[in-house]
C-alpha cells in the first residue's frame, strides 16, 4: 500500500503542484512536553480565508492530539470569538475525549481573551502560547494544516465552495493513515484498530440508500487519494 501510494503521488502532476515545501525553521524552537495520556495535550489552530460555503463557513479549526496525532477538522468562520471556540471544544473535543490538560495555540486574540483564561483556570488547563517570533513552535498543527490545505487544493477543482463537504472524508483518511512519528495511524494509537474506510468495502452498495452513486464514488476516491497524499507529505 505504501509503495503504491508513494508511486502514485510521485506520478501525479496535480499532487506535486499542490504539495507544500517542508522547510526547517530558522532557529531552534522550544521542545514540547511528550504527554503520557491521549488528548491531554491538544494543539489548535485556524485555517482561514477559504471560499465561503453555503452554510456560511470560511475557515477550519484544526484540533490535534499531541500523543496519538489524531486530528479533527471543524468548519468555522474567521470571525470566531473565544465563546465560539469554547463551544466547538465542548462539541468536538471535550464531548469525546474529556478535558485536556494543556491547550497549545498561537497568539490569536481569542486565545488571550478573559473568557479563554477563565476557562483554563476553571478547569486547570495549562495554556501554551507559541512564540511571537516563532509561531512554528506549534509545529504539529502547522504540519497538519499544510497537509490539509494541499489535499484541498488537489481535490477541489470546479467549485472552491465545496471544501466543507470534503472534510469528513479527509479527516477519516488522515486518522486512518500511519503517522511517521508514531509509526501508527491515529486510530490505531487511540483504539488499537483501524475502522473500515471507503477502500475496505463496496461503498456504492453499502450506502446507496443515503448517498448518490457519484457522491459515494467521490468519497471512496477521496479516502484513497488522501491516504496516499498523507504518506507522501509525511506530516
mmCIF file of C-alpha atoms in Angstrom:
data_model
loop_
_atom_site.group_PDB
_atom_site.id
_atom_site.type_symbol
_atom_site.label_atom_id
_atom_site.label_comp_id
_atom_site.label_asym_id
_atom_site.label_seq_id
_atom_site.Cartn_x
_atom_site.Cartn_y
_atom_site.Cartn_z
ATOM 1 C CA UNK A 1 0.000 0.000 0.000
ATOM 2 C CA UNK A 2 2.739 2.488 0.971
ATOM 3 C CA UNK A 3 4.801 1.707 -2.123
ATOM 4 C CA UNK A 4 1.770 2.090 -4.369
ATOM 5 C CA UNK A 5 0.691 5.340 -2.689
ATOM 6 C CA UNK A 6 4.151 6.885 -2.933
ATOM 7 C CA UNK A 7 4.466 5.898 -6.577
ATOM 8 C CA UNK A 8 1.011 7.286 -7.338
ATOM 9 C CA UNK A 9 1.696 10.666 -5.725
ATOM 10 C CA UNK A 10 5.099 10.937 -7.438
ATOM 11 C CA UNK A 11 3.426 10.432 -10.816
ATOM 12 C CA UNK A 12 0.518 12.792 -10.113
ATOM 13 C CA UNK A 13 1.180 16.248 -11.565
ATOM 14 C CA UNK A 14 -1.632 17.818 -9.555
ATOM 15 C CA UNK A 15 -0.307 16.353 -6.288
ATOM 16 C CA UNK A 16 3.214 17.690 -6.943
ATOM 17 C CA UNK A 17 1.865 21.124 -7.853
ATOM 18 C CA UNK A 18 -0.248 21.272 -4.685
ATOM 19 C CA UNK A 19 2.387 19.982 -2.248
ATOM 20 C CA UNK A 20 3.843 22.455 0.253
ATOM 21 C CA UNK A 21 7.550 22.793 0.937
ATOM 22 C CA UNK A 22 8.501 21.480 4.383
ATOM 23 C CA UNK A 23 11.274 23.886 5.361
ATOM 24 C CA UNK A 24 13.078 23.764 8.688
ATOM 25 C CA UNK A 25 12.553 26.760 10.983
ATOM 26 C CA UNK A 26 15.247 29.435 11.092
ATOM 27 C CA UNK A 27 16.161 28.778 14.713
ATOM 28 C CA UNK A 28 15.815 26.108 17.360
ATOM 29 C CA UNK A 29 12.387 26.013 18.928
ATOM 30 C CA UNK A 30 11.388 25.036 22.437
ATOM 31 C CA UNK A 31 10.643 21.320 22.702
ATOM 32 C CA UNK A 32 7.088 20.475 23.681
ATOM 33 C CA UNK A 33 6.489 18.032 26.522
ATOM 34 C CA UNK A 34 5.626 14.497 25.423
ATOM 35 C CA UNK A 35 2.268 13.743 27.075
ATOM 36 C CA UNK A 36 1.563 10.478 28.879
ATOM 37 C CA UNK A 37 -2.183 10.480 28.175
ATOM 38 C CA UNK A 38 -4.063 10.768 24.898
ATOM 39 C CA UNK A 39 -5.817 14.100 24.363
ATOM 40 C CA UNK A 40 -4.177 15.583 27.448
ATOM 41 C CA UNK A 41 -2.185 17.998 25.236
ATOM 42 C CA UNK A 42 -4.135 19.471 22.333
ATOM 43 C CA UNK A 43 -2.884 21.821 19.620
ATOM 44 C CA UNK A 44 -5.387 24.053 17.894
ATOM 45 C CA UNK A 45 -5.166 26.493 15.009
ATOM 46 C CA UNK A 46 -7.302 28.052 12.294
ATOM 47 C CA UNK A 47 -7.046 27.748 8.520
ATOM 48 C CA UNK A 48 -8.677 30.946 7.252
ATOM 49 C CA UNK A 49 -9.601 32.791 4.049
ATOM 50 C CA UNK A 50 -11.291 29.828 2.374
ATOM 51 C CA UNK A 51 -14.187 30.342 -0.024
ATOM 52 C CA UNK A 52 -17.444 30.970 1.812
ATOM 53 C CA UNK A 53 -19.592 27.830 1.847
ATOM 54 C CA UNK A 54 -23.357 27.595 1.583
ATOM 55 C CA UNK A 55 -23.512 27.187 5.363
ATOM 56 C CA UNK A 56 -21.523 30.380 5.965
ATOM 57 C CA UNK A 57 -18.119 28.913 6.847
ATOM 58 C CA UNK A 58 -14.823 30.326 5.563
ATOM 59 C CA UNK A 59 -12.338 28.714 7.963
ATOM 60 C CA UNK A 60 -11.373 25.397 9.552
ATOM 61 C CA UNK A 61 -10.497 24.885 13.212
ATOM 62 C CA UNK A 62 -7.896 22.113 13.415
ATOM 63 C CA UNK A 63 -7.557 20.152 16.682
ATOM 64 C CA UNK A 64 -4.629 17.735 17.082
ATOM 65 C CA UNK A 65 -3.784 15.359 19.931
ATOM 66 C CA UNK A 66 -0.056 15.560 20.664
ATOM 67 C CA UNK A 67 0.249 11.879 21.586
ATOM 68 C CA UNK A 68 -1.897 9.890 19.145
ATOM 69 C CA UNK A 69 -1.687 12.560 16.379
ATOM 70 C CA UNK A 70 -5.445 12.222 15.849
ATOM 71 C CA UNK A 71 -6.985 15.334 14.293
ATOM 72 C CA UNK A 72 -10.447 16.841 13.998
ATOM 73 C CA UNK A 73 -11.317 19.313 11.220
ATOM 74 C CA UNK A 74 -14.188 21.611 12.224
ATOM 75 C CA UNK A 75 -15.858 24.151 9.881
ATOM 76 C CA UNK A 76 -15.575 27.649 11.357
ATOM 77 C CA UNK A 77 -15.560 31.340 10.458
ATOM 78 C CA UNK A 78 -12.831 33.954 10.509
ATOM 79 C CA UNK A 79 -14.901 35.959 12.998
ATOM 80 C CA UNK A 80 -14.996 33.153 15.573
ATOM 81 C CA UNK A 81 -14.844 34.609 19.080
ATOM 82 C CA UNK A 82 -13.442 32.960 22.187
ATOM 83 C CA UNK A 83 -17.001 31.912 23.084
ATOM 84 C CA UNK A 84 -17.484 30.304 19.656
ATOM 85 C CA UNK A 85 -14.215 28.420 20.047
ATOM 86 C CA UNK A 86 -15.182 27.208 23.520
ATOM 87 C CA UNK A 87 -18.466 25.892 22.070
ATOM 88 C CA UNK A 88 -16.528 23.945 19.415
ATOM 89 C CA UNK A 89 -14.212 22.491 22.052
ATOM 90 C CA UNK A 90 -17.240 21.339 24.036
ATOM 91 C CA UNK A 91 -18.844 19.712 20.970
ATOM 92 C CA UNK A 92 -15.795 18.250 19.231
ATOM 93 C CA UNK A 93 -13.146 17.765 21.944
ATOM 94 C CA UNK A 94 -14.463 17.543 25.494
ATOM 95 C CA UNK A 95 -17.555 15.605 24.411
ATOM 96 C CA UNK A 96 -15.453 12.757 23.013
ATOM 97 C CA UNK A 97 -12.097 12.974 24.789
ATOM 98 C CA UNK A 98 -12.681 14.738 28.099
ATOM 99 C CA UNK A 99 -10.933 17.824 29.427
ATOM 100 C CA UNK A 100 -7.390 18.416 28.164
ATOM 101 C CA UNK A 101 -4.523 19.212 30.487
ATOM 102 C CA UNK A 102 -2.946 21.710 28.087
ATOM 103 C CA UNK A 103 -4.063 23.724 25.051
ATOM 104 C CA UNK A 104 -1.330 24.754 22.633
ATOM 105 C CA UNK A 105 -2.155 27.644 20.309
ATOM 106 C CA UNK A 106 -0.787 30.695 18.566
ATOM 107 C CA UNK A 107 -1.398 34.215 19.824
ATOM 108 C CA UNK A 108 -4.764 34.937 18.264
ATOM 109 C CA UNK A 109 -6.655 37.453 20.457
ATOM 110 C CA UNK A 110 -9.368 34.837 21.050
ATOM 111 C CA UNK A 111 -6.752 32.653 22.777
ATOM 112 C CA UNK A 112 -5.722 35.506 25.079
ATOM 113 C CA UNK A 113 -9.186 36.759 25.984
ATOM 114 C CA UNK A 114 -10.546 36.882 29.531
ATOM 115 C CA UNK A 115 -13.051 34.134 28.708
ATOM 116 C CA UNK A 116 -10.295 31.842 27.434
ATOM 117 C CA UNK A 117 -8.192 32.483 30.537
ATOM 118 C CA UNK A 118 -11.177 31.876 32.815
ATOM 119 C CA UNK A 119 -11.935 28.588 31.044
ATOM 120 C CA UNK A 120 -8.382 27.383 31.547
ATOM 121 C CA UNK A 121 -8.278 28.494 35.177
ATOM 122 C CA UNK A 122 -11.676 26.954 35.960
ATOM 123 C CA UNK A 123 -10.685 23.526 34.641
ATOM 124 C CA UNK A 124 -6.975 23.698 35.494
ATOM 125 C CA UNK A 125 -5.898 23.696 31.833
ATOM 126 C CA UNK A 126 -2.407 24.911 31.044
ATOM 127 C CA UNK A 127 -2.217 27.481 28.235
ATOM 128 C CA UNK A 128 0.823 27.179 25.980
ATOM 129 C CA UNK A 129 1.192 30.049 23.501
ATOM 130 C CA UNK A 130 3.582 29.804 20.584
ATOM 131 C CA UNK A 131 6.354 32.390 20.320
ATOM 132 C CA UNK A 132 5.602 35.677 18.563
ATOM 133 C CA UNK A 133 8.816 35.234 16.603
ATOM 134 C CA UNK A 134 8.423 31.505 16.046
ATOM 135 C CA UNK A 135 4.760 30.558 15.549
ATOM 136 C CA UNK A 136 6.146 27.258 14.202
ATOM 137 C CA UNK A 137 6.650 26.217 17.842
ATOM 138 C CA UNK A 138 3.156 24.819 17.444
ATOM 139 C CA UNK A 139 4.669 22.829 14.590
ATOM 140 C CA UNK A 140 2.401 19.828 14.985
ATOM 141 C CA UNK A 141 -0.752 21.702 13.968
ATOM 142 C CA UNK A 142 1.135 23.709 11.344
ATOM 143 C CA UNK A 143 2.133 20.469 9.605
ATOM 144 C CA UNK A 144 -1.402 19.107 9.730
ATOM 145 C CA UNK A 145 -2.662 22.430 8.340
ATOM 146 C CA UNK A 146 -0.254 22.251 5.410
ATOM 147 C CA UNK A 147 -1.266 18.681 4.641
ATOM 148 C CA UNK A 148 -4.982 19.502 4.810
ATOM 149 C CA UNK A 149 -4.565 22.592 2.630
ATOM 150 C CA UNK A 150 -2.634 20.769 -0.063
ATOM 151 C CA UNK A 151 -5.212 17.970 -0.082
ATOM 152 C CA UNK A 152 -7.981 20.536 -0.507
ATOM 153 C CA UNK A 153 -6.081 22.211 -3.351
ATOM 154 C CA UNK A 154 -5.677 18.831 -5.016
ATOM 155 C CA UNK A 155 -9.303 17.749 -4.745
ATOM 156 C CA UNK A 156 -11.214 20.985 -5.264
ATOM 157 C CA UNK A 157 -11.251 21.609 -8.990
ATOM 158 C CA UNK A 158 -14.581 23.133 -10.025
ATOM 159 C CA UNK A 159 -16.263 24.831 -7.059
ATOM 160 C CA UNK A 160 -13.994 26.028 -4.248
ATOM 161 C CA UNK A 161 -17.029 26.471 -2.002
ATOM 162 C CA UNK A 162 -17.389 22.690 -1.774
ATOM 163 C CA UNK A 163 -14.438 22.219 0.612
ATOM 164 C CA UNK A 164 -16.699 21.759 3.658
ATOM 165 C CA UNK A 165 -18.325 18.579 2.370
ATOM 166 C CA UNK A 166 -14.884 17.018 1.846
ATOM 167 C CA UNK A 167 -13.788 17.401 5.486
ATOM 168 C CA UNK A 168 -15.329 14.152 6.833
ATOM 169 C CA UNK A 169 -13.588 12.043 4.173
ATOM 170 C CA UNK A 170 -10.275 13.856 4.633
ATOM 171 C CA UNK A 171 -10.442 13.548 8.425
ATOM 172 C CA UNK A 172 -11.140 9.815 8.149
ATOM 173 C CA UNK A 173 -8.274 9.340 5.710
ATOM 174 C CA UNK A 174 -5.859 11.362 7.847
ATOM 175 C CA UNK A 175 -6.686 9.494 11.051
ATOM 176 C CA UNK A 176 -6.589 6.126 9.283
ATOM 177 C CA UNK A 177 -3.075 6.626 7.862
ATOM 178 C CA UNK A 178 0.176 5.678 9.612
ATOM 179 C CA UNK A 179 1.975 8.690 11.104
ATOM 180 C CA UNK A 180 5.765 8.787 10.583
ATOM 181 C CA UNK A 181 6.434 9.856 14.191
ATOM 182 C CA UNK A 182 4.426 7.144 15.935
ATOM 183 C CA UNK A 183 4.507 4.582 13.087
ATOM 184 C CA UNK A 184 0.817 4.041 13.902
ATOM 185 C CA UNK A 185 -2.318 5.536 12.485
ATOM 186 C CA UNK A 186 -4.061 7.921 14.915
ATOM 187 C CA UNK A 187 -6.973 5.457 15.091
ATOM 188 C CA UNK A 188 -4.581 2.639 15.969
ATOM 189 C CA UNK A 189 -2.941 4.790 18.629
ATOM 190 C CA UNK A 190 -6.349 5.649 20.077
ATOM 191 C CA UNK A 191 -8.363 2.420 19.934
ATOM 192 C CA UNK A 192 -5.786 -0.160 18.795
ATOM 193 C CA UNK A 193 -7.557 -0.798 15.499
ATOM 194 C CA UNK A 194 -8.352 0.953 12.234
ATOM 195 C CA UNK A 195 -12.006 1.407 11.284
ATOM 196 C CA UNK A 196 -13.375 0.355 7.934
ATOM 197 C CA UNK A 197 -12.771 3.037 5.330
ATOM 198 C CA UNK A 198 -14.181 3.513 1.876
ATOM 199 C CA UNK A 199 -11.405 1.434 0.345
ATOM 200 C CA UNK A 200 -12.354 -1.556 2.529
ATOM 201 C CA UNK A 201 -15.868 -2.102 1.211
ATOM 202 C CA UNK A 202 -18.225 -1.562 -1.672
ATOM 203 C CA UNK A 203 -19.205 1.976 -0.764
ATOM 204 C CA UNK A 204 -21.655 2.364 -3.596
ATOM 205 C CA UNK A 205 -23.639 -0.681 -2.499
ATOM 206 C CA UNK A 206 -23.299 -0.100 1.229
ATOM 207 C CA UNK A 207 -24.538 3.479 1.289
ATOM 208 C CA UNK A 208 -26.725 3.602 -1.801
ATOM 209 C CA UNK A 209 -29.755 4.282 0.368
ATOM 210 C CA UNK A 210 -28.283 7.505 1.728
ATOM 211 C CA UNK A 211 -25.729 8.664 -0.863
ATOM 212 C CA UNK A 212 -25.971 9.134 -4.583
ATOM 213 C CA UNK A 213 -23.641 6.995 -6.675
ATOM 214 C CA UNK A 214 -21.404 9.941 -7.721
ATOM 215 C CA UNK A 215 -21.082 11.065 -4.088
ATOM 216 C CA UNK A 216 -20.227 7.551 -2.891
ATOM 217 C CA UNK A 217 -17.613 7.142 -5.600
ATOM 218 C CA UNK A 218 -16.173 10.544 -4.691
ATOM 219 C CA UNK A 219 -15.950 9.531 -1.010
ATOM 220 C CA UNK A 220 -14.028 6.357 -1.873
ATOM 221 C CA UNK A 221 -11.746 8.270 -4.245
ATOM 222 C CA UNK A 222 -11.050 10.971 -1.675
ATOM 223 C CA UNK A 223 -10.134 8.468 1.038
ATOM 224 C CA UNK A 224 -7.804 6.521 -1.250
ATOM 225 C CA UNK A 225 -6.066 9.591 -2.640
ATOM 226 C CA UNK A 226 -5.852 11.347 0.729
ATOM 227 C CA UNK A 227 -4.098 8.370 2.323
ATOM 228 C CA UNK A 228 -1.524 8.358 -0.452
ATOM 229 C CA UNK A 229 -1.062 12.113 -0.176
ATOM 230 C CA UNK A 230 -0.541 11.984 3.600
ATOM 231 C CA UNK A 231 2.020 9.195 3.294
ATOM 232 C CA UNK A 232 3.985 11.270 0.808
ATOM 233 C CA UNK A 233 3.704 14.516 2.770
ATOM 234 C CA UNK A 234 4.919 12.771 5.970
ATOM 235 C CA UNK A 235 3.316 15.383 8.120
#
